[in-house]
Amino acid sequence: MQMNSEFRERQPIGVKNLSVALTQHGHTTWLPLVRKIKQQISTDPTLITEYPHILGIPEFTRRATQLALGKDSPAIVESRVFGIQTVGCTGAVCLGAELLRSCYCSSSSWSGPILLSSPCDDSLAGTFKAAGIEDVQYYRYWDAESNGVCVENMVHDLENAPEQCVVVLFASGHRPTGAELSQEDWKRVAEVMKRQLFAFFLMSAQGLCSGSLEQDAWPVRHCVSLGLELLCAQSFSHNFGLYGERVGHLLCVLKQNLLAVQSQAEKLVQTLWSCPPMEGARVVATVLSNPAHLVDCILISLALYTTVGKEPPLFKKITFFSCSLSAQQVDFLVQKKHIYLLPNGCLNVSAINSRNLDYVAESIHQALSSKL
């Protein structure tokens, strides 16, 4: 958000913003279907303006849960899951951290540790520490030499992690690398998670990373099928174009104490945001309730967010976020070329379009080939 503010201030001098998905004219895109549904909602006389339930709009939480787990998920069939509407994905992570601190192992305080991938989104460690979880550690994920995920290192670190720790995993769209695990790799990780490790999944752009809603959610669904307990933070900003609506969801799959954890979540929500915003969640619930709408929405999003032309080797696949840039290379691009991307090298591939492709490609080439 700070990067976007700086971009808007300096936009007249011709800077390029690669931190979010933008049109060729530098604006986020309204999906036609989303615009139509918002107009229908605004003129619906049956909708009332009273506060929603603390845990959110029931239809939204139900549909979001089904989207992540599948309608026939054993967790849904066995009634061992509940969902909470949150203020964006950040709100879902924040609420999840608070729940872990207060509820895990029926303890009033959290003893940790939290395991994050190295590298990972810069804000994650701060979010957990703000919730009172100071013991934040890291497992190896990215291998700079092979320019990809080193599964052996990742599995080794998880095998040697303390029992009852929480492992934060990107179900799809790993930030900042964009590098993904295969299903076979996920099976190995899931087997390790069986040894008293608790999974906290992040799924920020379901459907846009692989082009398939099912494939992007496969790691979460596989762990649930094995009977694992987990949390999953979902975002609907990217795949619905609802960046300013802050539509998020926290999914809780547990074997026991479900009602107790849900009650604790209600108390925490009252202190965090009281009740969530309604309009964006109503839009998402409307789309998710109609399979044809959902297919249209994802297909249009993919069309808008897919990179123009063939991707260079820097980007291993068409995914929302990718990087192979060092801190010095990022600084060169921001300071010398006025190309805005996140300090950890994370850039939104879909922000590259026909108007900026040549300039961005040449600038990145200079950053990679020059002695900085």
Coordinates of C-alpha atoms in Angstrom, one line a residue:
M1 CA 0.0 0.0 0.0
Q2 CA 2.9 2.4 0.8
M3 CA 4.4 1.5 -2.6
N4 CA 1.2 2.3 -4.3
S5 CA 1.0 5.7 -2.6
E6 CA 4.5 6.5 -3.7
F7 CA 3.7 5.4 -7.2
R8 CA 0.7 7.7 -7.4
E9 CA 2.7 10.6 -6.2
R10 CA 5.4 10.1 -8.8
Q11 CA 3.3 8.8 -11.6
P12 CA 3.6 12.0 -13.7
I13 CA 7.3 11.5 -14.1
G14 CA 6.7 8.1 -15.8
V15 CA 7.4 5.5 -13.1
K16 CA 6.2 1.9 -13.6
N17 CA 4.4 0.1 -10.8
L18 CA 4.9 -3.7 -10.7
S19 CA 3.7 -4.2 -7.2
V20 CA 0.0 -4.8 -8.1
A21 CA -2.0 -5.8 -11.2
L22 CA -2.8 -2.7 -13.2
T23 CA -4.2 -1.9 -16.7
Q24 CA -2.1 -0.3 -19.4
H25 CA -3.3 3.0 -18.1
G26 CA -2.1 2.4 -14.5
H27 CA -5.4 1.5 -12.9
T28 CA -6.8 -1.6 -11.3
T29 CA -9.5 -3.3 -13.4
W30 CA -13.2 -3.7 -12.6
L31 CA -14.4 -7.2 -13.7
P32 CA -17.6 -6.6 -15.7
L33 CA -19.5 -9.3 -13.7
V34 CA -18.4 -7.8 -10.4
R35 CA -19.5 -4.3 -11.5
K36 CA -22.9 -5.7 -12.6
I37 CA -23.5 -7.5 -9.3
K38 CA -22.5 -4.4 -7.3
Q39 CA -25.0 -2.4 -9.2
Q40 CA -27.7 -5.0 -8.5
I41 CA -26.9 -5.0 -4.8
S42 CA -27.1 -1.2 -4.6
T43 CA -30.6 -1.2 -6.0
D44 CA -31.9 -4.3 -4.2
P45 CA -34.7 -3.0 -1.8
T46 CA -34.7 -6.2 0.2
L47 CA -31.1 -5.8 1.5
I48 CA -30.9 -4.1 4.9
T49 CA -28.0 -2.1 6.3
E50 CA -27.8 -3.5 9.8
Y51 CA -24.6 -4.9 11.2
P52 CA -23.7 -8.4 10.0
H53 CA -22.9 -11.3 12.3
I54 CA -19.6 -11.0 14.1
L55 CA -18.3 -14.0 12.1
G56 CA -19.5 -12.5 8.8
I57 CA -22.3 -13.1 6.3
P58 CA -23.2 -16.8 6.6
E59 CA -23.7 -17.4 2.9
F60 CA -20.2 -15.9 2.2
T61 CA -18.4 -18.1 4.8
R62 CA -20.2 -21.2 3.6
R63 CA -19.3 -20.6 0.0
A64 CA -15.7 -19.6 0.8
T65 CA -15.3 -22.8 2.8
Q66 CA -16.6 -24.9 -0.1
L67 CA -14.4 -23.1 -2.6
A68 CA -11.3 -23.9 -0.5
L69 CA -12.1 -27.5 0.5
G70 CA -14.6 -28.7 -2.1
K71 CA -18.3 -29.3 -1.4
D72 CA -17.7 -33.0 -0.6
S73 CA -14.8 -32.4 1.7
P74 CA -14.7 -34.8 4.7
A75 CA -14.2 -31.8 7.0
I76 CA -17.5 -30.3 5.8
V77 CA -19.3 -33.7 5.9
E78 CA -18.1 -34.4 9.4
S79 CA -18.9 -30.8 10.6
R80 CA -15.3 -30.1 11.8
V81 CA -14.8 -26.8 10.0
F82 CA -16.0 -23.3 10.4
G83 CA -15.2 -20.0 8.6
I84 CA -14.8 -16.4 9.6
Q85 CA -15.2 -13.4 7.3
T86 CA -12.1 -11.2 7.8
V87 CA -10.9 -7.8 6.7
G88 CA -8.7 -9.0 3.9
C89 CA -6.1 -11.8 3.9
T90 CA -4.0 -9.8 6.4
G91 CA -7.0 -9.8 8.8
A92 CA -7.3 -13.5 8.4
V93 CA -3.6 -14.0 9.2
C94 CA -3.9 -11.6 12.2
L95 CA -7.0 -13.4 13.5
G96 CA -5.3 -16.8 13.0
A97 CA -2.3 -15.6 14.9
E98 CA -4.4 -14.4 17.8
L99 CA -6.3 -17.7 17.9
L100 CA -3.1 -19.7 17.9
R101 CA -1.7 -17.6 20.8
S102 CA -4.9 -18.0 22.9
C103 CA -6.2 -21.5 22.0
Y104 CA -3.6 -23.9 20.8
C105 CA -3.3 -26.9 23.1
S106 CA -6.0 -25.3 25.4
S107 CA -3.3 -22.9 26.7
S108 CA -3.8 -19.3 27.5
S109 CA -0.5 -18.3 26.1
W110 CA 1.4 -19.5 23.0
S111 CA 4.8 -21.1 23.3
G112 CA 5.6 -21.3 19.5
P113 CA 7.5 -21.5 17.4
I114 CA 6.1 -20.2 14.1
L115 CA 7.9 -21.5 11.0
L116 CA 7.9 -19.3 8.0
S117 CA 9.5 -20.0 4.6
S118 CA 12.7 -18.3 3.7
P119 CA 12.1 -16.0 1.9
C120 CA 8.5 -15.0 2.6
D121 CA 6.2 -12.0 2.7
D122 CA 8.0 -9.4 4.8
S123 CA 4.8 -8.6 6.8
L124 CA 4.2 -12.1 8.1
A125 CA 6.8 -12.2 10.9
G126 CA 5.5 -8.8 12.1
T127 CA 1.9 -10.0 12.2
F128 CA 2.7 -13.0 14.4
K129 CA 4.9 -10.9 16.7
A130 CA 2.2 -8.3 17.0
A131 CA -0.1 -11.1 18.3
G132 CA 2.5 -11.9 21.0
I133 CA 4.2 -14.8 19.3
E134 CA 7.9 -13.8 19.5
D135 CA 9.4 -17.2 18.5
V136 CA 9.5 -16.9 14.7
Q137 CA 11.8 -19.2 12.9
Y138 CA 12.4 -20.1 9.2
Y139 CA 12.6 -23.2 7.0
R140 CA 14.5 -23.2 3.8
Y141 CA 12.3 -22.9 0.6
W142 CA 14.1 -21.0 -2.2
D143 CA 17.4 -22.1 -3.6
A144 CA 19.1 -19.3 -5.4
E145 CA 21.5 -21.6 -7.3
S146 CA 18.8 -23.7 -8.9
N147 CA 16.4 -20.7 -9.1
G148 CA 13.6 -22.9 -7.7
V149 CA 12.3 -24.6 -4.6
C150 CA 14.7 -27.0 -2.8
V151 CA 12.2 -29.6 -1.5
E152 CA 14.9 -31.6 0.2
N153 CA 16.0 -28.7 2.4
M154 CA 12.4 -27.8 3.1
V155 CA 11.5 -31.4 4.2
H156 CA 14.7 -31.7 6.2
D157 CA 13.9 -28.5 8.2
L158 CA 10.3 -29.6 8.9
E159 CA 11.5 -33.1 10.0
N160 CA 13.8 -31.4 12.5
A161 CA 11.3 -28.8 13.7
P162 CA 10.0 -28.9 17.2
E163 CA 6.7 -30.7 17.7
Q164 CA 3.5 -28.7 18.0
C165 CA 4.9 -25.8 16.1
V166 CA 2.9 -24.0 13.4
V167 CA 4.2 -24.1 9.8
V168 CA 3.0 -21.3 7.5
L169 CA 2.6 -22.7 3.9
F170 CA 1.6 -21.0 0.7
A171 CA -1.0 -23.3 -0.9
S172 CA -0.3 -21.5 -4.2
G173 CA 1.3 -18.2 -5.4
H174 CA 4.2 -18.3 -3.0
R175 CA 5.4 -14.8 -2.1
P176 CA 7.8 -13.5 -3.1
T177 CA 9.2 -16.2 -5.3
G178 CA 6.2 -17.5 -7.2
A179 CA 7.8 -20.9 -7.1
E180 CA 5.4 -23.8 -6.5
L181 CA 5.6 -27.3 -5.1
S182 CA 4.3 -30.2 -7.2
Q183 CA 1.6 -32.5 -5.9
E184 CA 4.2 -35.2 -5.2
D185 CA 6.2 -32.6 -3.2
W186 CA 3.1 -31.6 -1.3
K187 CA 2.5 -35.3 -0.4
R188 CA 6.0 -35.4 1.1
V189 CA 5.4 -32.3 3.1
A190 CA 2.0 -33.5 4.3
E191 CA 3.6 -36.7 5.6
V192 CA 6.0 -34.7 7.7
M193 CA 3.2 -32.5 9.0
K194 CA 1.6 -35.6 10.5
R195 CA 4.2 -35.5 13.3
Q196 CA 2.4 -33.0 15.5
L197 CA 2.9 -30.0 13.2
F198 CA 0.1 -27.6 12.6
A199 CA -0.4 -26.1 9.1
F200 CA -1.4 -22.5 8.5
F201 CA -2.1 -22.1 4.8
L202 CA -2.2 -18.9 2.8
M203 CA -4.2 -18.8 -0.4
S204 CA -4.3 -15.3 -1.8
A205 CA -5.3 -15.8 -5.4
Q206 CA -7.1 -19.1 -5.8
G207 CA -7.6 -19.9 -9.5
L208 CA -5.1 -17.4 -10.8
C209 CA -1.8 -19.2 -10.0
S210 CA -2.3 -22.4 -12.0
G211 CA -5.5 -21.4 -13.8
S212 CA -7.5 -24.0 -11.9
L213 CA -9.4 -23.4 -8.6
E214 CA -9.0 -27.1 -7.7
Q215 CA -5.3 -27.3 -8.4
D216 CA -4.5 -24.1 -6.4
A217 CA -6.4 -25.5 -3.5
W218 CA -5.1 -29.1 -3.8
P219 CA -2.5 -28.8 -1.0
V220 CA -5.2 -27.7 1.5
R221 CA -7.6 -30.4 0.4
H222 CA -5.0 -33.1 0.5
C223 CA -4.0 -32.2 4.1
V224 CA -7.7 -32.2 5.1
S225 CA -8.2 -35.6 3.5
L226 CA -5.4 -37.0 5.7
G227 CA -7.2 -35.8 8.8
L228 CA -4.8 -32.9 9.6
E229 CA -6.0 -29.9 11.5
L230 CA -5.2 -26.5 9.9
L231 CA -6.0 -22.9 9.3
C232 CA -6.3 -21.3 5.9
A233 CA -6.3 -17.6 5.2
Q234 CA -8.1 -16.7 1.9
S235 CA -8.2 -13.5 -0.1
F236 CA -10.6 -12.4 -2.7
S237 CA -8.9 -9.3 -3.8
H238 CA -7.0 -10.6 -6.9
N239 CA -9.4 -13.2 -8.3
F240 CA -12.4 -10.9 -7.9
G241 CA -10.7 -7.5 -8.5
L242 CA -12.0 -6.3 -5.1
Y243 CA -8.8 -4.6 -4.0
G244 CA -10.5 -1.9 -1.9
E245 CA -13.2 -4.0 -0.4
R246 CA -11.0 -6.1 1.9
V247 CA -12.7 -9.4 1.5
G248 CA -10.9 -12.2 3.4
H249 CA -11.8 -15.4 5.1
L250 CA -10.2 -17.6 7.8
L251 CA -10.9 -21.3 7.5
C252 CA -10.5 -23.4 10.6
V253 CA -10.4 -27.2 10.3
L254 CA -10.2 -28.9 13.8
K255 CA -10.8 -32.3 15.3
Q256 CA -12.1 -31.1 18.6
N257 CA -13.1 -28.0 20.6
L258 CA -14.6 -26.5 17.5
L259 CA -17.3 -24.5 19.4
A260 CA -14.8 -23.3 22.0
V261 CA -12.4 -22.0 19.3
Q262 CA -15.4 -20.4 17.4
S263 CA -16.4 -18.7 20.6
Q264 CA -12.9 -17.4 21.1
A265 CA -12.8 -16.2 17.5
E266 CA -16.0 -14.1 18.2
K267 CA -14.3 -12.5 21.2
L268 CA -11.2 -11.7 19.2
V269 CA -13.1 -10.3 16.3
Q270 CA -14.9 -7.9 18.6
T271 CA -11.5 -6.4 19.6
L272 CA -10.0 -6.4 16.1
W273 CA -12.7 -5.0 13.8
S274 CA -16.1 -5.6 15.5
C275 CA -17.8 -6.8 12.3
P276 CA -16.6 -7.1 8.7
P277 CA -17.6 -4.9 5.7
M278 CA -20.6 -6.4 3.8
E279 CA -20.7 -5.2 0.2
G280 CA -17.6 -7.0 -1.2
A281 CA -18.5 -10.2 0.7
R282 CA -22.0 -10.1 -0.8
V283 CA -20.5 -9.8 -4.3
V284 CA -18.3 -12.8 -3.7
A285 CA -21.1 -14.9 -2.2
T286 CA -23.3 -14.1 -5.2
V287 CA -20.6 -15.2 -7.7
L288 CA -19.8 -18.3 -5.7
S289 CA -23.4 -19.3 -5.6
N290 CA -23.6 -19.5 -9.4
P291 CA -21.1 -21.9 -11.0
A292 CA -21.4 -20.1 -14.4
H293 CA -20.6 -16.7 -12.7
L294 CA -17.5 -18.3 -11.0
V295 CA -16.1 -19.7 -14.2
D296 CA -16.7 -16.3 -16.0
C297 CA -15.0 -14.4 -13.2
I298 CA -11.9 -16.6 -13.1
L299 CA -11.5 -16.7 -16.9
I300 CA -11.8 -12.9 -17.2
S301 CA -9.3 -12.5 -14.3
L302 CA -6.9 -14.8 -16.0
A303 CA -7.2 -13.0 -19.3
L304 CA -6.5 -9.7 -17.5
Y305 CA -3.7 -10.9 -15.4
T306 CA -1.7 -13.1 -17.8
T307 CA 1.6 -11.6 -19.0
V308 CA 1.8 -10.1 -22.5
G309 CA 3.9 -12.4 -24.7
K310 CA 6.2 -15.2 -23.8
E311 CA 7.7 -15.0 -20.3
P312 CA 11.5 -14.7 -19.9
P313 CA 13.3 -17.3 -17.9
L314 CA 13.2 -15.0 -14.9
F315 CA 9.5 -16.0 -14.5
K316 CA 9.3 -19.8 -14.3
K317 CA 5.6 -19.9 -15.0
I318 CA 2.5 -17.7 -15.4
T319 CA 1.9 -16.9 -11.8
F320 CA 0.8 -13.9 -9.9
F321 CA 4.1 -13.1 -8.2
S322 CA 7.7 -14.0 -9.2
C323 CA 11.2 -12.8 -8.5
S324 CA 14.8 -13.6 -8.8
L325 CA 16.1 -10.2 -7.9
S326 CA 18.6 -9.2 -5.1
A327 CA 18.2 -6.2 -2.9
Q328 CA 20.8 -4.3 -4.9
Q329 CA 18.9 -5.0 -8.1
V330 CA 15.6 -3.9 -6.6
D331 CA 17.2 -0.7 -5.5
F332 CA 18.6 -0.1 -8.9
L333 CA 15.2 -0.5 -10.5
V334 CA 13.4 1.7 -8.1
Q335 CA 16.0 4.5 -7.8
K336 CA 17.5 4.5 -11.3
K337 CA 14.7 3.2 -13.5
H338 CA 11.7 4.3 -11.5
I339 CA 10.2 0.9 -11.6
Y340 CA 8.4 0.1 -8.4
L341 CA 8.4 -3.4 -6.9
L342 CA 8.5 -4.7 -3.4
P343 CA 11.8 -4.6 -1.5
N344 CA 12.1 -8.4 -1.4
G345 CA 12.0 -8.5 -5.2
C346 CA 8.4 -9.5 -5.5
L347 CA 6.7 -8.2 -8.6
N348 CA 3.3 -8.8 -10.1
V349 CA 3.9 -10.3 -13.5
S350 CA 0.5 -9.3 -14.7
A351 CA 1.4 -5.6 -14.3
I352 CA 3.7 -6.0 -17.4
N353 CA 1.8 -5.0 -20.5
S354 CA 2.3 -3.9 -24.1
R355 CA 3.0 -0.3 -23.1
N356 CA 5.7 -1.0 -20.6
L357 CA 7.1 -4.4 -21.7
D358 CA 10.1 -3.1 -23.6
Y359 CA 11.2 -0.6 -20.9
V360 CA 10.7 -3.1 -18.1
A361 CA 12.5 -5.9 -19.9
E362 CA 15.5 -3.7 -20.8
S363 CA 15.7 -2.4 -17.2
I364 CA 15.5 -5.8 -15.6
H365 CA 18.2 -7.0 -18.1
Q366 CA 20.4 -4.1 -17.0
A367 CA 19.8 -4.9 -13.3
L368 CA 20.8 -8.6 -13.9
S369 CA 23.8 -8.0 -16.1
S370 CA 25.4 -4.9 -14.6
K371 CA 27.8 -4.9 -11.7
L372 CA 25.9 -3.0 -9.1

